[in-house]
mmCIF file of C-alpha atoms in Angstrom:
data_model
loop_
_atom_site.group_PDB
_atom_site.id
_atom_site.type_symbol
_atom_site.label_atom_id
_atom_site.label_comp_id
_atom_site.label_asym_id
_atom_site.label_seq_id
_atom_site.Cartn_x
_atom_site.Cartn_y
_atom_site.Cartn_z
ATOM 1 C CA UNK A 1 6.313 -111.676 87.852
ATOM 2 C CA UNK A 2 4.395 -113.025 85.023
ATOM 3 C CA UNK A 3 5.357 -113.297 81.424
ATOM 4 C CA UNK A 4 3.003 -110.419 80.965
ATOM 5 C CA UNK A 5 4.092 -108.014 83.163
ATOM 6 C CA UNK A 6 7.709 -108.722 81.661
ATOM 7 C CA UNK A 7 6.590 -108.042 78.093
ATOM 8 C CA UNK A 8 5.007 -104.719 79.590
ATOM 9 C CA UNK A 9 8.251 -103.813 81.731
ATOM 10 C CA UNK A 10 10.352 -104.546 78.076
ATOM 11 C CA UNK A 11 8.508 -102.188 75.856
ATOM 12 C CA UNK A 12 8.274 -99.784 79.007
ATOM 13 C CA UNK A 13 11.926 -99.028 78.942
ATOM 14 C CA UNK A 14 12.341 -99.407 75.470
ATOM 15 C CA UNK A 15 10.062 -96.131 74.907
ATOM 16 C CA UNK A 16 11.559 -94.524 77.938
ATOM 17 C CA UNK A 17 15.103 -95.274 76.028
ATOM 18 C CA UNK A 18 14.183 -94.123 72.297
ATOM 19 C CA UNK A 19 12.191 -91.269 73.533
ATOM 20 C CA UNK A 20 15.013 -90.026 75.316
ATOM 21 C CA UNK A 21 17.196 -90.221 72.493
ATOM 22 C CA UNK A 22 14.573 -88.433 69.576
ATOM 23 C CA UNK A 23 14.289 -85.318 72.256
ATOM 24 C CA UNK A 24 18.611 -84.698 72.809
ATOM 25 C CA UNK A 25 19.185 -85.320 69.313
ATOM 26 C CA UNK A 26 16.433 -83.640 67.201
ATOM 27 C CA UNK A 27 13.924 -80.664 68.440
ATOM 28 C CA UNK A 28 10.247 -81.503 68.342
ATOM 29 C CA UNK A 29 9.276 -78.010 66.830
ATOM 30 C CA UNK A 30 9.397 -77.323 62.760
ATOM 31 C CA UNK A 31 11.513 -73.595 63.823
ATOM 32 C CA UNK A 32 14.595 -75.462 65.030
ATOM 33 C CA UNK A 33 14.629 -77.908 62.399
ATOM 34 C CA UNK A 34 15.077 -75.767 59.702
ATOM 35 C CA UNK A 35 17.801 -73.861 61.640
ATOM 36 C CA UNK A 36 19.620 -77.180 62.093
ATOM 37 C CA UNK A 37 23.220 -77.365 60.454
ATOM 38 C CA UNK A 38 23.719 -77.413 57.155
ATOM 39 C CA UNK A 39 25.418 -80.874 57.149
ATOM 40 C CA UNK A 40 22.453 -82.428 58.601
ATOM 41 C CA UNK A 41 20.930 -84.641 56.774
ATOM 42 C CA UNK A 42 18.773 -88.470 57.168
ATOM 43 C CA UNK A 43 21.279 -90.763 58.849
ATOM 44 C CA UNK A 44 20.751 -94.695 58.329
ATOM 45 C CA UNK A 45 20.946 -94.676 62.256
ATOM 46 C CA UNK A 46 18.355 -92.049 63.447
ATOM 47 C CA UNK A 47 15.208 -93.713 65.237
ATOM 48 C CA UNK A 48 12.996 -91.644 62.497
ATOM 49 C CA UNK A 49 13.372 -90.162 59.174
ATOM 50 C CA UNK A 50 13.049 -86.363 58.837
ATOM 51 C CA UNK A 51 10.223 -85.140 56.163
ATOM 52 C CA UNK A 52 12.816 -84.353 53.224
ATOM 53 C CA UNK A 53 11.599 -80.193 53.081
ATOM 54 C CA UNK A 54 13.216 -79.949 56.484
ATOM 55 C CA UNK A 55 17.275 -81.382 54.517
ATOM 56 C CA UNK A 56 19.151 -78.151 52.809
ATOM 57 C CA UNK A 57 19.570 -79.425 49.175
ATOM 58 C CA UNK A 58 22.135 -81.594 48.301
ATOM 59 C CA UNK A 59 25.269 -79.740 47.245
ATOM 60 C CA UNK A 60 26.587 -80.003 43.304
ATOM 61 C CA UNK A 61 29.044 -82.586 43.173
ATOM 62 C CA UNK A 62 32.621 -81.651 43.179
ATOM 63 C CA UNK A 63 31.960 -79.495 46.587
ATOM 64 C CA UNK A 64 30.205 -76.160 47.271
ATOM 65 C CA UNK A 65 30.793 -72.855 45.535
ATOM 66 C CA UNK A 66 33.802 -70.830 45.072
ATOM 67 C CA UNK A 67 35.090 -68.362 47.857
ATOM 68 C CA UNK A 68 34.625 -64.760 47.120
ATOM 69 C CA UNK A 69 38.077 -63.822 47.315
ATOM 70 C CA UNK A 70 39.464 -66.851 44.878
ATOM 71 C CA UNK A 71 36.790 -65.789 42.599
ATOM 72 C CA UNK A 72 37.592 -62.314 42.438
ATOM 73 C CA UNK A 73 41.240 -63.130 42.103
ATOM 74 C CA UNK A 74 40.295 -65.077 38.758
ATOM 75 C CA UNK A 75 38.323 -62.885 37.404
ATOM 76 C CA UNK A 76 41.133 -59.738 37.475
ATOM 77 C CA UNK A 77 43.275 -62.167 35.687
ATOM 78 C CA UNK A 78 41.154 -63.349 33.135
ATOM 79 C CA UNK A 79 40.961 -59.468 32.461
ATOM 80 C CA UNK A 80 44.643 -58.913 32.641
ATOM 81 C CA UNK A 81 45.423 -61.517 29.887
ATOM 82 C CA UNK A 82 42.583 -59.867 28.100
ATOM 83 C CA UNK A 83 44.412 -56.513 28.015
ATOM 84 C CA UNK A 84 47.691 -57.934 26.963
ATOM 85 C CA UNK A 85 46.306 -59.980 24.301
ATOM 86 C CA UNK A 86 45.146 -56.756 23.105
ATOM 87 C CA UNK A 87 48.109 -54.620 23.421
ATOM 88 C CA UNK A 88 50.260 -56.756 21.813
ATOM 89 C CA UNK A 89 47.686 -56.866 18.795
ATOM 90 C CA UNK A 90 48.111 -52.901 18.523
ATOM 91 C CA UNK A 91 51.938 -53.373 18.802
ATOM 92 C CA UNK A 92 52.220 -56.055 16.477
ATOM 93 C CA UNK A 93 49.668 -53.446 14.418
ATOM 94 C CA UNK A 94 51.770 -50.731 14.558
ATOM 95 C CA UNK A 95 55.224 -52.312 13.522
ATOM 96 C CA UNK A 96 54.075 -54.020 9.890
ATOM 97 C CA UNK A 97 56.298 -52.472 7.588
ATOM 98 C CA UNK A 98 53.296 -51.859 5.601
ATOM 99 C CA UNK A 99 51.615 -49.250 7.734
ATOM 100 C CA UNK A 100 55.441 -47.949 8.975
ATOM 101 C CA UNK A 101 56.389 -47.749 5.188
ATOM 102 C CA UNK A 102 53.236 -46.344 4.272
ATOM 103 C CA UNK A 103 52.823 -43.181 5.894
ATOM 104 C CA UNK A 104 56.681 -42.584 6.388
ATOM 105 C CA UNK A 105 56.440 -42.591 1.951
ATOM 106 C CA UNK A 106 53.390 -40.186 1.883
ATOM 107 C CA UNK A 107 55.174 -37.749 4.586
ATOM 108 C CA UNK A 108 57.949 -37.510 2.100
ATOM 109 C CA UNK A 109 56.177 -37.021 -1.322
ATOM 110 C CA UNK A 110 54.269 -34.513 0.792
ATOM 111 C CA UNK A 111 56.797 -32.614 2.045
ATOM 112 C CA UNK A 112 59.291 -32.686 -0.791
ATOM 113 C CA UNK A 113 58.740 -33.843 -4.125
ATOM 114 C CA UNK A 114 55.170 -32.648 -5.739
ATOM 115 C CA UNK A 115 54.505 -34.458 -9.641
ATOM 116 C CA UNK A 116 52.474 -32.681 -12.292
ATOM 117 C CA UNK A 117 53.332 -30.600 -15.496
ATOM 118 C CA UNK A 118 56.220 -30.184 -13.598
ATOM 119 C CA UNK A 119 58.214 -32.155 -10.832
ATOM 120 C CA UNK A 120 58.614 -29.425 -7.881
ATOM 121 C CA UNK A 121 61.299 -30.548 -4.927
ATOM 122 C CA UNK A 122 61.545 -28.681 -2.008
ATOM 123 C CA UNK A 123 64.963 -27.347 -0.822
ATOM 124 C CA UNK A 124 64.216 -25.162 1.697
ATOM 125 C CA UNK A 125 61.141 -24.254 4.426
ATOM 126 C CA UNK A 126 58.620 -24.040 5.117
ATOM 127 C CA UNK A 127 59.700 -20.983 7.069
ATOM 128 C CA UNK A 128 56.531 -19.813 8.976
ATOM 129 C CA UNK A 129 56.032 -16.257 10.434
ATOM 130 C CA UNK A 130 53.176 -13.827 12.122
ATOM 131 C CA UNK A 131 54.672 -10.221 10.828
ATOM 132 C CA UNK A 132 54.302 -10.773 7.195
ATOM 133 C CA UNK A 133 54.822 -7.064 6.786
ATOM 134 C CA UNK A 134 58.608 -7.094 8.331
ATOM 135 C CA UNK A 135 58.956 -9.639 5.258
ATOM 136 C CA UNK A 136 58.226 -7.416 2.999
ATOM 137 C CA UNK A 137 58.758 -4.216 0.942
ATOM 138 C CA UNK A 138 57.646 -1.257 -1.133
ATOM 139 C CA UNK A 139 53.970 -0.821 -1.347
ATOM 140 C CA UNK A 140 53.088 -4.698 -0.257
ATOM 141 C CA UNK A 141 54.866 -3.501 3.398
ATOM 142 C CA UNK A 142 53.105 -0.352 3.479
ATOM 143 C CA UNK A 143 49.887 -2.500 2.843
ATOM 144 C CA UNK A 144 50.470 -5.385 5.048
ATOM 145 C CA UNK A 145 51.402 -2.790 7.787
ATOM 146 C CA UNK A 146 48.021 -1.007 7.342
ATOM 147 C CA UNK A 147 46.296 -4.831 7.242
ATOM 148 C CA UNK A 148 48.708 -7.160 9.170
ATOM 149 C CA UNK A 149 48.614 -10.789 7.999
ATOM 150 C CA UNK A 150 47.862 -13.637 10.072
ATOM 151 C CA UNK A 151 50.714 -15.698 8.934
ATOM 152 C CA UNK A 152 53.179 -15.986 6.569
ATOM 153 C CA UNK A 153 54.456 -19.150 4.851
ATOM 154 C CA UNK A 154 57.427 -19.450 2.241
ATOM 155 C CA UNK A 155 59.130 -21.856 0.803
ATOM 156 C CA UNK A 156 61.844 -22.619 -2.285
ATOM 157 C CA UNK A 157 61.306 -25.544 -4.900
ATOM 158 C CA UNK A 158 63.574 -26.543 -7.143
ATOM 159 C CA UNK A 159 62.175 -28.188 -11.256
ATOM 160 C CA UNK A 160 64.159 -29.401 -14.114
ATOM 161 C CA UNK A 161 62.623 -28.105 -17.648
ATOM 162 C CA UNK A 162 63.918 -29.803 -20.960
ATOM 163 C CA UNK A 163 66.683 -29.714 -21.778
ATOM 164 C CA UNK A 164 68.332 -29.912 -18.377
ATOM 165 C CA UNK A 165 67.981 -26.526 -16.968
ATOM 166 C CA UNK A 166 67.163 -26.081 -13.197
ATOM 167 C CA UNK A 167 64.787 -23.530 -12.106
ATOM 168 C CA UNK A 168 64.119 -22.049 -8.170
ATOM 169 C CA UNK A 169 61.022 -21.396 -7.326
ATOM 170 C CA UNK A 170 59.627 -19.486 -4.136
ATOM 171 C CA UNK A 171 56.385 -19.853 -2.949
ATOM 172 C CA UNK A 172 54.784 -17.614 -0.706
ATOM 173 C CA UNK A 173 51.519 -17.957 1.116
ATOM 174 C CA UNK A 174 49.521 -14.926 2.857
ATOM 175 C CA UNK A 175 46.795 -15.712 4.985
ATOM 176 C CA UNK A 176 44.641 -12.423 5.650
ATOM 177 C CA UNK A 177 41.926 -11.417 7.875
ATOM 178 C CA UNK A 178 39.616 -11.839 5.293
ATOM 179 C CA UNK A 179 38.913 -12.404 1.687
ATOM 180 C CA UNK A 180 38.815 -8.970 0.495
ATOM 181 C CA UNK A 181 42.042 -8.070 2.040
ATOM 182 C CA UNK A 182 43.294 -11.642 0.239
ATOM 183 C CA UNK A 183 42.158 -9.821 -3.440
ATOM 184 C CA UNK A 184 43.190 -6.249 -2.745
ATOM 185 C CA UNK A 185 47.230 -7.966 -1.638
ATOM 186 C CA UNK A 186 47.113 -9.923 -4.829
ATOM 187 C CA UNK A 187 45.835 -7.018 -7.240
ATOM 188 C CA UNK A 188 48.588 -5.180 -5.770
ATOM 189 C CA UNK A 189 51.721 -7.240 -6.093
ATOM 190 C CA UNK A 190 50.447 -8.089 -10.073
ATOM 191 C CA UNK A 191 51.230 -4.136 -10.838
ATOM 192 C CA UNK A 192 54.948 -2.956 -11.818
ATOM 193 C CA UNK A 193 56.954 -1.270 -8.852
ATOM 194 C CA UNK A 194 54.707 -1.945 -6.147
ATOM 195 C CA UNK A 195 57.004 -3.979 -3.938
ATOM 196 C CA UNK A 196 56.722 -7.629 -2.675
ATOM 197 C CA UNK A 197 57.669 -9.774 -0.098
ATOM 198 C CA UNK A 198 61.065 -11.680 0.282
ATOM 199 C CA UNK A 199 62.042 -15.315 -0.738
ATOM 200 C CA UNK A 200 63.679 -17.423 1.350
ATOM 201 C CA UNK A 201 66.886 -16.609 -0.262
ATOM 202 C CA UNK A 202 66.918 -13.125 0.925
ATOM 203 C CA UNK A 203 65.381 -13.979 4.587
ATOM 204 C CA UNK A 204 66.330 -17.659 4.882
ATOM 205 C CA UNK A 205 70.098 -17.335 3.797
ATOM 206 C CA UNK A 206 69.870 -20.175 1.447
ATOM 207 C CA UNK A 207 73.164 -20.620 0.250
ATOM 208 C CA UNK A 208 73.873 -23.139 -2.977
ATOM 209 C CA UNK A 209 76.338 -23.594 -5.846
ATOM 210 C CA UNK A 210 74.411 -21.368 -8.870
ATOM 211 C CA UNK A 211 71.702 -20.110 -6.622
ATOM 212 C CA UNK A 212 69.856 -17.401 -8.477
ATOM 213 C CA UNK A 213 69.816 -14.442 -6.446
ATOM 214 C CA UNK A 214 66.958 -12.812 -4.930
ATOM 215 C CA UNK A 215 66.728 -10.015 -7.450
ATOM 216 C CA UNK A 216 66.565 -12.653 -10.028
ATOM 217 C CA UNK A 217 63.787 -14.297 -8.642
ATOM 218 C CA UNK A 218 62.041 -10.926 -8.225
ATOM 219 C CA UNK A 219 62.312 -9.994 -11.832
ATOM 220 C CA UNK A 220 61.773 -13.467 -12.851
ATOM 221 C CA UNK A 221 58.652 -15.174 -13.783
ATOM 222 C CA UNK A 222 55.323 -14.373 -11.725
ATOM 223 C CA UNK A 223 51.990 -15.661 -10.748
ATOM 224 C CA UNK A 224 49.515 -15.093 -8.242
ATOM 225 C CA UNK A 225 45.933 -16.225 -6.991
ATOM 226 C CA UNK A 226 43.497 -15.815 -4.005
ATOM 227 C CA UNK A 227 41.351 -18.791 -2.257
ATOM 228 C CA UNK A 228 39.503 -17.293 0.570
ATOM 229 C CA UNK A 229 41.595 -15.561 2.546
ATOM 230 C CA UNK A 230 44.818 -16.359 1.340
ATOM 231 C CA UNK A 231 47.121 -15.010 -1.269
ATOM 232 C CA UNK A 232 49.664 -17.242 -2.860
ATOM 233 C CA UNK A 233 52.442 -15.642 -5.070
ATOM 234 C CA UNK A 234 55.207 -17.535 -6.947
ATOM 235 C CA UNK A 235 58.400 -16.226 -8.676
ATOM 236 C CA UNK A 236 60.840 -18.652 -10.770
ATOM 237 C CA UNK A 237 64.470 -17.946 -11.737
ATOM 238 C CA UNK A 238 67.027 -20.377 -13.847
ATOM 239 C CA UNK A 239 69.792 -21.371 -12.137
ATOM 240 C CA UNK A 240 72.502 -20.101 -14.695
ATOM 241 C CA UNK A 241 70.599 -16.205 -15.034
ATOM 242 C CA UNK A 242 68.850 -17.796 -18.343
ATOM 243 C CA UNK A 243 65.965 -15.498 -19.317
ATOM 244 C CA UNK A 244 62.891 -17.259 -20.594
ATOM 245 C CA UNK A 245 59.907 -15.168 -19.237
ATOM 246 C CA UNK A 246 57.506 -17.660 -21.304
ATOM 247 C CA UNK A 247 58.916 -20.820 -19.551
ATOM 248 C CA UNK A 248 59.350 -18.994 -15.943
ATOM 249 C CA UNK A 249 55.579 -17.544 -15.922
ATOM 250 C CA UNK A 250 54.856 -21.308 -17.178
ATOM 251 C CA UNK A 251 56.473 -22.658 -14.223
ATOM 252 C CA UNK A 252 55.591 -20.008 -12.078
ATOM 253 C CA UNK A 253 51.706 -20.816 -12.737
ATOM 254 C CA UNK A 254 52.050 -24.349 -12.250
ATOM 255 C CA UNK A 255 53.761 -23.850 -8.967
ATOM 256 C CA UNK A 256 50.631 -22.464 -7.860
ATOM 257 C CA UNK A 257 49.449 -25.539 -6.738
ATOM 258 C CA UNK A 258 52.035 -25.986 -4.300
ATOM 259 C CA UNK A 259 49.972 -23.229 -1.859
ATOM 260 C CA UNK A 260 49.673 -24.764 1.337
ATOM 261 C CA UNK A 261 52.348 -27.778 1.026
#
C-alpha cells in the first residue's frame, strides 16, 4: 500500500467515525432541534456548533422561576400580615382614651345634664310608650283616643334656681300622625280643665325625699309648643310646695328645649 492510499484509508474512517457520531447525537432536521431538551446547549466537545436560535435562552442567574405552589403560598401571607397590620391599627384606634373618653362624655351630657338659662339633670326616663291615650286624662284622653299617638316620651329633670331651691320638671313629648293633630293636642292642653297626660311620678313611681307630687306638678308652671308633628308639654313644681308661678312658667319655658333628649 502506498503512502497515498494510507492518507485516503485515514480520512476514510475518520468521516465514517465523526459522521456516525453527528447523526446519534444531534438530528439533521431544524423540527427536532428545537424540541431538544431544555438543558441542551453548545458543548466544548460536540464535532459542530449549533446556530445559537436553535439554544433556549440562558436562564437568570440564581436558577429558574418560582414554583406555582411556593409562590402562591407567599403571596397569602404577604396578605395575612397585611390584614393584621391593619386590625391592630383599628384596635389600637379604638382604645385611645381620647376617642373612649370622648364619646363616653358626650353620651352623658346628652343624656343627663342639659346647660342653658337653666342647668336641667335628668332623674328619671326616658319612659317610652305607643298608647299615649292610656297615659292620659280628661279631655287630652278623650282626644288622643279619637287620634291615637304614635309614641309617647316622658321624662323628669331636676334645676336649682337662686337661692337654692330645687325644682322637678316633666317633660312630655307627643308625636302625632300629623301636624295638625300636633296643634289641635297643644291648643287643647293650654285651656283650664281640659285634662293632660301623666308625669312620670304618677306612671313611673318615682319615689324621692321632697318629691313634689303629681298634682303639684299639674297645677304648677306650664308650657307647651308644636314642631311638626310633635307636641311637647312641660310642667315644673318646687320641691318644698313653694308657689312661684312666674319662676315655674320661667322654667317651664326653658325646659322646652329639652323635647327630644
Amino acid at each position: 500500500m502506498t503512502d497515498r492510499d494510507v492518507a485516503i484509508r485515514i480520512v476514510s474512517e475518520s468521516v465514517t467515525r465523526y459522521g456516525a457520531g453527528v447523526s446519534e447525537s444531534y438530528p439533521q432536521d431544524q423540527a427536532t432541534w428545537r424540541a431538544a431538551p431544555t438543558t441542551a446547549g453548545p458543548s466544548d466537545t460536540s464535532p459542530f456548533q449549533l446556530p445559537p436560535e436553535f439554544y433556549d435562552p440562558p436562564q437568570p442567574s440564581g436558577g429558574g422561576s418560582m414554583p406555582p405552589e411556593k409562590r402562591n403560598k407567599l403571596l397569602l401571607q404577604g396578605l395575612g400580615l397585611v390584614g393584621v397590620a391593619v386590625l391592630s391599627g383599628l384596635i389600637f384606634w379604638a382604645v385611645q382614651p381620647s376617642h373612649v373618653a370622648g364619646v363616653a362624655s358626650a353620651a352623658s351630657a346628652q343624656n343627663n345634664t342639659v346647660a342653658g338659662k337653666y342647668t336641667f339633670t335628668r332623674v328619671a326616663g326616658p319612659a317610652t310608650d305607643a298608647n299615649c291615650a292610656t297615659h292620659a286624662f280628661g279631655k287630652t284622653q278623650t282626644f288622643l283616643q279619637q287620634h291615637p299617638c304614635q309614641q309617647l316620651v316622658r321624662s323628669l329633670y331636676s334645676t336649682t334656681v337662686s337661692g337654692g331651691t330645687t325644682a322637678v320638671v316633666s317633660v312630655v313629648d307627643v308625636k302625632m300622625g300629623n301636624g295638625a293633630d300636633a296643634e289641635q293636642l297643644r291648643q287643647l292642653t293650654n285651656g283650664d280643665q281640659t285634662g293632660n297626660l301623666n308625669d312620670l311620678v304618677k306612671d313611673g313611681g318615682v319615689t324621692a325625699a321632697n318629691l313634689p307630687t303629681t298634682a303639684q306638678i299639674q297645677d304648677g308652671g306650664y308650657a307647651s309648643t308644636t314642631n311638626g308633628s310633635v307636641t311637647t308639654i312641660t310642667l315644673t313644681a318646687f320641691v318644698d310646695g313653694h308657689q312661684d308661678k312666674p319662676a315655674l312658667k320661667d322654667i317651664s319655658t326653658d325646659a322646652l328645649r329639652l323635647a327630644g333628649k
